Amino acid sequence: MLNRGVFKQIVDRFGQPEVDLFASRLNKQVNRFVSWLPDPEAEAIDAFTLDWGDLNFYAFPPFCLIPRCLQKIINDGGQGIMVVVCGPLLTTGLTLSTIRLISASWRPSTKKQYAVHINKWKKFCHLKGVNDRVSDVNHVLEFLSDLFNKENLSYSSINSARSALASYLILNDKFTIGDHPLISRLLKGIFNLRPPMPRYQETWDVKVVFRYLRTLSPASRLTLKQITLKLSMILALTSAQRVQSYIQRTSNIRGTERYLLISYKKPYKRVTTSTIARWIKEVMKAAGINTNLYKAHSTRAAATSAASSNDLPITHILKQAGWSNEKTFRT
């Protein structure tokens, strides 16, 4: 909920809105409001089902819904007031330009993941009849406990939920969600009772893939697709390989593209991580690895396991894998 003093300043400058599009009876800024969940006093449920072009609205949506709201305003030709500052950042005294930079730290995948947890939190608060924007620590603890006990979520998922709440609501406390001692102890308890488990109990032999890669030679006779997929797999298994052959092969088609890996099809632009993952799986499958069981990211586990079996120093393995301590590798 936006501070009412701040809301009054906005209204004094831009005029009085007629309806609050993202509210409940507990945090509405005007008498008419639309709720996200069923509310006996709400004029409607789910603002996105309405035509915003007919409304003089006020909207203070969660940060994860801001792009959708902007598109809705464009599509409906709506006019109103929308606050686009993200949750607790509004109370920090930071400038809007600084807040924009902080908000840009969330990747689209993170925003999507946070949205799932925030929607669960909103439903939880609705059932409890409490404000979802300003809360006490007991409600947060109960919510996180429900994720563990009722939904059987993993430690990493619950920790992600904590991060989502930290970006969305304000605690009635001297602590934040990120550093509250009770929340930290709860997460530690969840970690102890349900520690993260490795995705694979065993991994595949990298020698199988390297034997296959050796058949893809010489580089001058490979198609652009073959040399692209070969390099992708080599880079996935080790960061110490030379890439001159690929650079030479693509020098006349990459133009101003500065990213190393580009598509082997026109227009020869940089590729996404999902495309690279698909290439890696294609090489794994061609080499005889069961790709129904093992995904692209299993290359790190396979490479580090091979390094360990060959008695490479654990410090070197951790550095190459990007792990901070030995527990990650030994799990």
Short mmCIF file of C-alpha atoms in Angstrom, two decimals:
data_model
loop_
_atom_site.label_atom_id
_atom_site.label_comp_id
_atom_site.label_asym_id
_atom_site.label_seq_id
_atom_site.Cartn_x
_atom_site.Cartn_y
_atom_site.Cartn_z
CA MET A 1 0.00 0.00 0.00
CA LEU A 2 1.31 3.43 -0.94
CA ASN A 3 1.79 5.82 1.96
CA ARG A 4 -1.42 7.89 2.20
CA GLY A 5 0.56 11.09 2.49
CA VAL A 6 2.36 10.30 -0.76
CA PHE A 7 -0.97 9.37 -2.36
CA LYS A 8 -2.43 12.75 -1.34
CA GLN A 9 0.51 14.54 -2.96
CA ILE A 10 -0.08 12.59 -6.17
CA VAL A 11 -3.80 13.41 -6.13
CA ASP A 12 -3.13 17.09 -5.49
CA ARG A 13 -0.98 17.17 -8.60
CA PHE A 14 -2.81 14.86 -11.00
CA GLY A 15 -6.41 14.88 -9.78
CA GLN A 16 -8.67 12.49 -7.90
CA PRO A 17 -9.03 9.00 -9.44
CA GLU A 18 -12.36 7.20 -9.36
CA VAL A 19 -11.27 3.60 -8.85
CA ASP A 20 -8.28 1.75 -7.36
CA LEU A 21 -7.41 -1.14 -9.69
CA PHE A 22 -5.15 -3.17 -7.38
CA ALA A 23 -6.53 -3.09 -3.86
CA SER A 24 -8.56 -4.75 -1.14
CA ARG A 25 -10.91 -3.36 1.46
CA LEU A 26 -7.90 -3.09 3.78
CA ASN A 27 -5.63 -0.99 1.58
CA LYS A 28 -7.88 0.81 -0.91
CA GLN A 29 -7.03 4.45 -1.60
CA VAL A 30 -10.50 5.37 -2.93
CA ASN A 31 -13.96 3.97 -2.17
CA ARG A 32 -14.32 2.13 -5.48
CA PHE A 33 -11.75 -0.59 -5.95
CA VAL A 34 -10.97 -3.74 -7.93
CA SER A 35 -9.43 -6.67 -6.09
CA TRP A 36 -7.12 -9.43 -7.25
CA LEU A 37 -9.10 -12.02 -5.29
CA PRO A 38 -12.80 -12.21 -4.28
CA ASP A 39 -13.66 -9.38 -1.90
CA PRO A 40 -17.22 -8.59 -0.74
CA GLU A 41 -16.66 -4.84 -1.11
CA ALA A 42 -14.86 -4.95 -4.46
CA GLU A 43 -16.50 -3.52 -7.56
CA ALA A 44 -14.89 -6.24 -9.68
CA ILE A 45 -12.23 -8.95 -9.57
CA ASP A 46 -9.06 -8.85 -11.69
CA ALA A 47 -8.47 -5.44 -13.23
CA PHE A 48 -7.16 -7.00 -16.44
CA THR A 49 -10.66 -8.22 -17.31
CA LEU A 50 -11.94 -4.62 -17.44
CA ASP A 51 -11.69 -1.97 -20.14
CA TRP A 52 -9.36 0.67 -18.69
CA GLY A 53 -10.36 3.12 -21.39
CA ASP A 54 -13.61 3.77 -19.53
CA LEU A 55 -11.96 4.34 -16.14
CA ASN A 56 -10.29 7.25 -14.40
CA PHE A 57 -8.07 4.88 -12.48
CA TYR A 58 -5.35 4.69 -9.88
CA ALA A 59 -3.02 1.67 -10.01
CA PHE A 60 -0.20 0.59 -7.74
CA PRO A 61 0.58 -2.87 -9.16
CA PRO A 62 3.31 -5.29 -8.06
CA PHE A 63 6.52 -4.69 -10.00
CA CYS A 64 6.07 -7.98 -11.87
CA LEU A 65 2.81 -6.69 -13.39
CA ILE A 66 4.11 -3.30 -14.53
CA PRO A 67 4.87 -4.34 -18.15
CA ARG A 68 1.44 -5.95 -18.43
CA CYS A 69 -0.20 -2.81 -17.03
CA LEU A 70 1.61 -0.57 -19.50
CA GLN A 71 0.50 -2.77 -22.38
CA LYS A 72 -3.06 -2.71 -21.05
CA ILE A 73 -3.03 1.10 -20.95
CA ILE A 74 -1.78 1.22 -24.55
CA ASN A 75 -4.32 -1.34 -25.78
CA ASP A 76 -7.32 0.24 -24.01
CA GLY A 77 -6.29 3.86 -24.41
CA GLY A 78 -6.64 4.27 -20.67
CA GLN A 79 -5.93 7.42 -18.68
CA GLY A 80 -5.15 7.43 -15.00
CA ILE A 81 -2.42 7.35 -12.38
CA MET A 82 -0.03 4.42 -12.11
CA VAL A 83 2.70 4.23 -9.50
CA VAL A 84 5.59 2.20 -10.87
CA VAL A 85 7.93 2.29 -7.88
CA CYS A 86 8.67 -1.19 -6.58
CA GLY A 87 7.33 -1.93 -3.10
CA PRO A 88 9.70 -1.21 -0.19
CA LEU A 89 12.01 0.92 -2.33
CA LEU A 90 9.42 3.68 -2.09
CA THR A 91 10.17 4.14 1.60
CA THR A 92 13.95 4.34 1.28
CA GLY A 93 14.25 7.96 0.19
CA LEU A 94 16.10 6.93 -2.97
CA THR A 95 15.64 8.93 -6.16
CA LEU A 96 13.48 7.46 -8.92
CA SER A 97 16.52 7.10 -11.20
CA THR A 98 18.28 5.03 -8.53
CA ILE A 99 15.19 2.90 -7.96
CA ARG A 100 14.95 2.21 -11.69
CA LEU A 101 18.53 0.91 -11.70
CA ILE A 102 17.85 -1.32 -8.68
CA SER A 103 14.66 -2.64 -10.28
CA ALA A 104 16.58 -3.44 -13.46
CA SER A 105 18.68 -5.94 -11.49
CA TRP A 106 15.84 -8.46 -11.76
CA ARG A 107 16.00 -10.62 -14.84
CA PRO A 108 12.75 -11.49 -16.63
CA SER A 109 13.03 -15.04 -15.29
CA THR A 110 13.41 -13.68 -11.75
CA LYS A 111 10.37 -11.44 -12.14
CA LYS A 112 8.35 -14.40 -13.38
CA GLN A 113 9.49 -16.53 -10.46
CA TYR A 114 8.77 -13.77 -7.94
CA ALA A 115 5.29 -13.25 -9.39
CA VAL A 116 4.33 -16.83 -8.47
CA HIS A 117 5.30 -16.33 -4.84
CA ILE A 118 3.75 -12.87 -4.60
CA ASN A 119 0.43 -14.18 -5.90
CA LYS A 120 0.52 -16.91 -3.25
CA TRP A 121 1.26 -14.27 -0.62
CA LYS A 122 -1.68 -12.14 -1.77
CA LYS A 123 -4.02 -15.13 -1.49
CA PHE A 124 -2.63 -15.92 1.96
CA CYS A 125 -3.22 -12.35 3.14
CA HIS A 126 -6.70 -12.30 1.65
CA LEU A 127 -7.68 -15.41 3.62
CA LYS A 128 -6.19 -13.92 6.78
CA GLY A 129 -7.82 -10.55 6.18
CA VAL A 130 -4.52 -8.69 6.48
CA ASN A 131 -2.70 -6.09 4.39
CA ASP A 132 -0.43 -7.72 1.82
CA ARG A 133 1.81 -4.65 1.42
CA VAL A 134 2.59 -4.02 5.09
CA SER A 135 2.90 -7.02 7.39
CA ASP A 136 4.26 -8.20 10.70
CA VAL A 137 6.88 -10.92 10.88
CA ASN A 138 4.47 -13.53 12.28
CA HIS A 139 2.45 -13.59 9.07
CA VAL A 140 5.60 -13.91 6.97
CA LEU A 141 6.82 -16.79 9.14
CA GLU A 142 3.47 -18.54 8.86
CA PHE A 143 3.40 -18.08 5.09
CA LEU A 144 6.91 -19.51 4.63
CA SER A 145 6.05 -22.37 7.00
CA ASP A 146 2.99 -23.19 4.88
CA LEU A 147 5.19 -23.41 1.80
CA PHE A 148 7.28 -26.00 3.65
CA ASN A 149 4.55 -27.98 5.42
CA LYS A 150 1.57 -27.74 3.07
CA GLU A 151 3.15 -27.31 -0.37
CA ASN A 152 6.27 -29.38 0.34
CA LEU A 153 8.50 -26.86 -1.43
CA SER A 154 12.27 -27.14 -1.42
CA TYR A 155 14.63 -24.90 0.52
CA SER A 156 15.66 -23.04 -2.63
CA SER A 157 12.02 -22.35 -3.59
CA ILE A 158 11.19 -21.05 -0.12
CA ASN A 159 14.31 -18.91 -0.09
CA SER A 160 13.18 -17.50 -3.43
CA ALA A 161 9.79 -16.75 -1.87
CA ARG A 162 11.53 -14.83 0.91
CA SER A 163 13.38 -12.75 -1.69
CA ALA A 164 10.12 -12.10 -3.52
CA LEU A 165 8.43 -10.86 -0.34
CA ALA A 166 11.44 -8.68 0.46
CA SER A 167 10.93 -6.90 -2.87
CA TYR A 168 7.19 -6.51 -2.37
CA LEU A 169 6.21 -5.69 1.20
CA ILE A 170 7.30 -3.73 4.24
CA LEU A 171 7.66 -5.28 7.69
CA ASN A 172 6.25 -3.57 10.76
CA ASP A 173 9.62 -4.11 12.36
CA LYS A 174 13.07 -2.61 12.71
CA PHE A 175 14.36 -5.45 10.54
CA THR A 176 13.81 -6.19 6.88
CA ILE A 177 12.69 -9.57 5.59
CA GLY A 178 16.21 -10.24 4.36
CA ASP A 179 17.89 -9.75 7.73
CA HIS A 180 15.18 -10.56 10.29
CA PRO A 181 16.70 -13.07 12.76
CA LEU A 182 13.53 -15.17 13.08
CA ILE A 183 13.13 -15.48 9.32
CA SER A 184 16.81 -16.39 8.99
CA ARG A 185 16.44 -19.06 11.67
CA LEU A 186 13.32 -20.43 9.98
CA LEU A 187 15.19 -20.75 6.68
CA LYS A 188 18.09 -22.43 8.45
CA GLY A 189 15.68 -24.91 10.01
CA ILE A 190 14.17 -25.64 6.59
CA PHE A 191 17.66 -26.14 5.19
CA ASN A 192 18.50 -28.63 7.95
CA LEU A 193 15.24 -30.57 7.62
CA ARG A 194 15.12 -30.51 3.83
CA PRO A 195 18.65 -29.87 2.54
CA PRO A 196 19.13 -29.24 -1.19
CA MET A 197 19.78 -32.45 -3.08
CA PRO A 198 21.86 -32.83 -6.23
CA ARG A 199 19.79 -33.20 -9.40
CA TYR A 200 21.72 -36.29 -10.45
CA GLN A 201 22.80 -39.16 -8.19
CA GLU A 202 25.27 -40.22 -10.86
CA THR A 203 26.57 -38.58 -14.01
CA TRP A 204 27.74 -39.49 -17.48
CA ASP A 205 31.29 -40.10 -18.66
CA VAL A 206 32.81 -37.11 -20.45
CA LYS A 207 35.15 -39.47 -22.30
CA VAL A 208 32.18 -40.64 -24.37
CA VAL A 209 31.52 -37.11 -25.58
CA PHE A 210 35.18 -36.33 -26.21
CA ARG A 211 35.52 -39.48 -28.31
CA TYR A 212 32.59 -38.27 -30.39
CA LEU A 213 34.00 -34.74 -30.68
CA ARG A 214 37.28 -36.14 -32.01
CA THR A 215 35.36 -37.56 -34.95
CA LEU A 216 34.30 -34.03 -35.89
CA SER A 217 37.52 -33.06 -37.63
CA PRO A 218 39.26 -31.45 -39.33
CA ALA A 219 37.57 -28.14 -38.59
CA SER A 220 37.94 -26.97 -42.18
CA ARG A 221 35.61 -29.74 -43.37
CA LEU A 222 32.87 -29.23 -40.82
CA THR A 223 29.64 -27.42 -41.56
CA LEU A 224 28.99 -24.21 -39.68
CA LYS A 225 26.41 -26.04 -37.58
CA GLN A 226 28.86 -28.82 -36.68
CA ILE A 227 31.64 -26.48 -35.63
CA THR A 228 29.18 -24.31 -33.68
CA LEU A 229 27.77 -27.25 -31.73
CA LYS A 230 31.24 -28.69 -31.15
CA LEU A 231 32.50 -25.42 -29.70
CA SER A 232 29.40 -25.06 -27.52
CA MET A 233 30.02 -28.46 -25.96
CA ILE A 234 33.74 -27.81 -25.47
CA LEU A 235 32.99 -24.51 -23.76
CA ALA A 236 30.44 -26.24 -21.54
CA LEU A 237 33.00 -28.83 -20.44
CA THR A 238 36.04 -26.60 -20.09
CA SER A 239 36.90 -22.93 -20.31
CA ALA A 240 40.48 -23.54 -21.40
CA GLN A 241 39.88 -24.53 -25.03
CA ARG A 242 41.01 -22.50 -28.01
CA VAL A 243 38.33 -21.05 -30.29
CA GLN A 244 40.36 -19.74 -33.23
CA SER A 245 38.83 -22.17 -35.75
CA TYR A 246 35.33 -20.97 -34.95
CA ILE A 247 36.34 -17.30 -35.03
CA GLN A 248 37.97 -17.76 -38.43
CA ARG A 249 34.96 -19.64 -39.78
CA THR A 250 32.49 -16.94 -38.72
CA SER A 251 34.60 -13.84 -39.31
CA ASN A 252 32.98 -13.01 -42.65
CA ILE A 253 29.37 -13.46 -41.49
CA ARG A 254 29.25 -12.06 -37.95
CA GLY A 255 29.48 -8.41 -39.00
CA THR A 256 29.45 -6.23 -35.88
CA GLU A 257 28.28 -9.05 -33.60
CA ARG A 258 30.65 -9.20 -30.63
CA TYR A 259 29.22 -12.24 -28.88
CA LEU A 260 31.24 -15.39 -29.46
CA LEU A 261 28.45 -17.82 -30.30
CA ILE A 262 26.15 -16.82 -33.13
CA SER A 263 23.46 -18.70 -35.02
CA TYR A 264 24.65 -20.98 -37.80
CA LYS A 265 21.63 -19.83 -39.81
CA LYS A 266 20.91 -16.40 -41.21
CA PRO A 267 20.90 -13.67 -40.01
CA TYR A 268 23.83 -15.02 -37.91
CA LYS A 269 23.03 -13.11 -34.73
CA ARG A 270 23.91 -13.93 -31.13
CA VAL A 271 21.93 -16.77 -29.59
CA THR A 272 20.14 -17.19 -26.28
CA THR A 273 21.20 -19.48 -23.46
CA SER A 274 18.28 -21.80 -24.26
CA THR A 275 19.56 -22.20 -27.82
CA ILE A 276 23.05 -23.05 -26.56
CA ALA A 277 21.52 -25.57 -24.15
CA ARG A 278 19.67 -27.16 -27.07
CA TRP A 279 22.92 -27.40 -29.05
CA ILE A 280 24.68 -29.07 -26.12
CA LYS A 281 21.89 -31.62 -25.76
CA GLU A 282 22.12 -32.35 -29.48
CA VAL A 283 25.83 -33.13 -29.16
CA MET A 284 25.22 -35.24 -26.05
CA LYS A 285 22.55 -37.24 -27.86
CA ALA A 286 24.77 -37.71 -30.91
CA ALA A 287 27.52 -38.99 -28.61
CA GLY A 288 25.17 -41.53 -27.04
CA ILE A 289 24.27 -39.78 -23.77
CA ASN A 290 20.72 -40.30 -22.50
CA THR A 291 19.28 -36.79 -22.90
CA ASN A 292 15.94 -37.88 -21.49
CA LEU A 293 17.74 -38.20 -18.17
CA TYR A 294 20.55 -35.66 -18.45
CA LYS A 295 20.01 -32.02 -19.39
CA ALA A 296 22.48 -29.51 -20.79
CA HIS A 297 23.55 -28.17 -17.40
CA SER A 298 24.68 -31.67 -16.36
CA THR A 299 27.92 -30.96 -18.25
CA ARG A 300 29.28 -29.15 -15.20
CA ALA A 301 28.64 -32.13 -12.93
CA ALA A 302 30.14 -34.50 -15.50
CA ALA A 303 33.23 -32.36 -16.05
CA THR A 304 33.92 -31.79 -12.35
CA SER A 305 33.38 -35.47 -11.55
CA ALA A 306 35.88 -36.40 -14.25
CA ALA A 307 38.34 -33.85 -12.89
CA SER A 308 37.96 -35.21 -9.37
CA SER A 309 38.46 -38.81 -10.49
CA ASN A 310 41.70 -37.70 -12.14
CA ASP A 311 42.91 -36.22 -8.83
CA LEU A 312 42.81 -32.57 -9.84
CA PRO A 313 43.12 -30.22 -6.82
CA ILE A 314 39.72 -29.42 -5.33
CA THR A 315 40.57 -25.69 -5.30
CA HIS A 316 41.07 -25.79 -9.07
CA ILE A 317 37.78 -27.65 -9.59
CA LEU A 318 35.86 -25.16 -7.45
CA LYS A 319 37.36 -22.22 -9.33
CA GLN A 320 36.55 -23.65 -12.75
CA ALA A 321 32.99 -24.59 -11.73
CA GLY A 322 32.28 -21.26 -10.07
CA TRP A 323 31.57 -22.84 -6.68
CA SER A 324 32.50 -21.07 -3.47
CA ASN A 325 33.08 -24.03 -1.18
CA GLU A 326 33.71 -27.76 -1.21
CA LYS A 327 30.28 -28.62 0.26
CA THR A 328 28.61 -27.77 -3.04
CA PHE A 329 30.82 -30.24 -4.88
CA ARG A 330 30.61 -32.96 -2.23
CA THR A 331 26.80 -32.83 -1.80
#
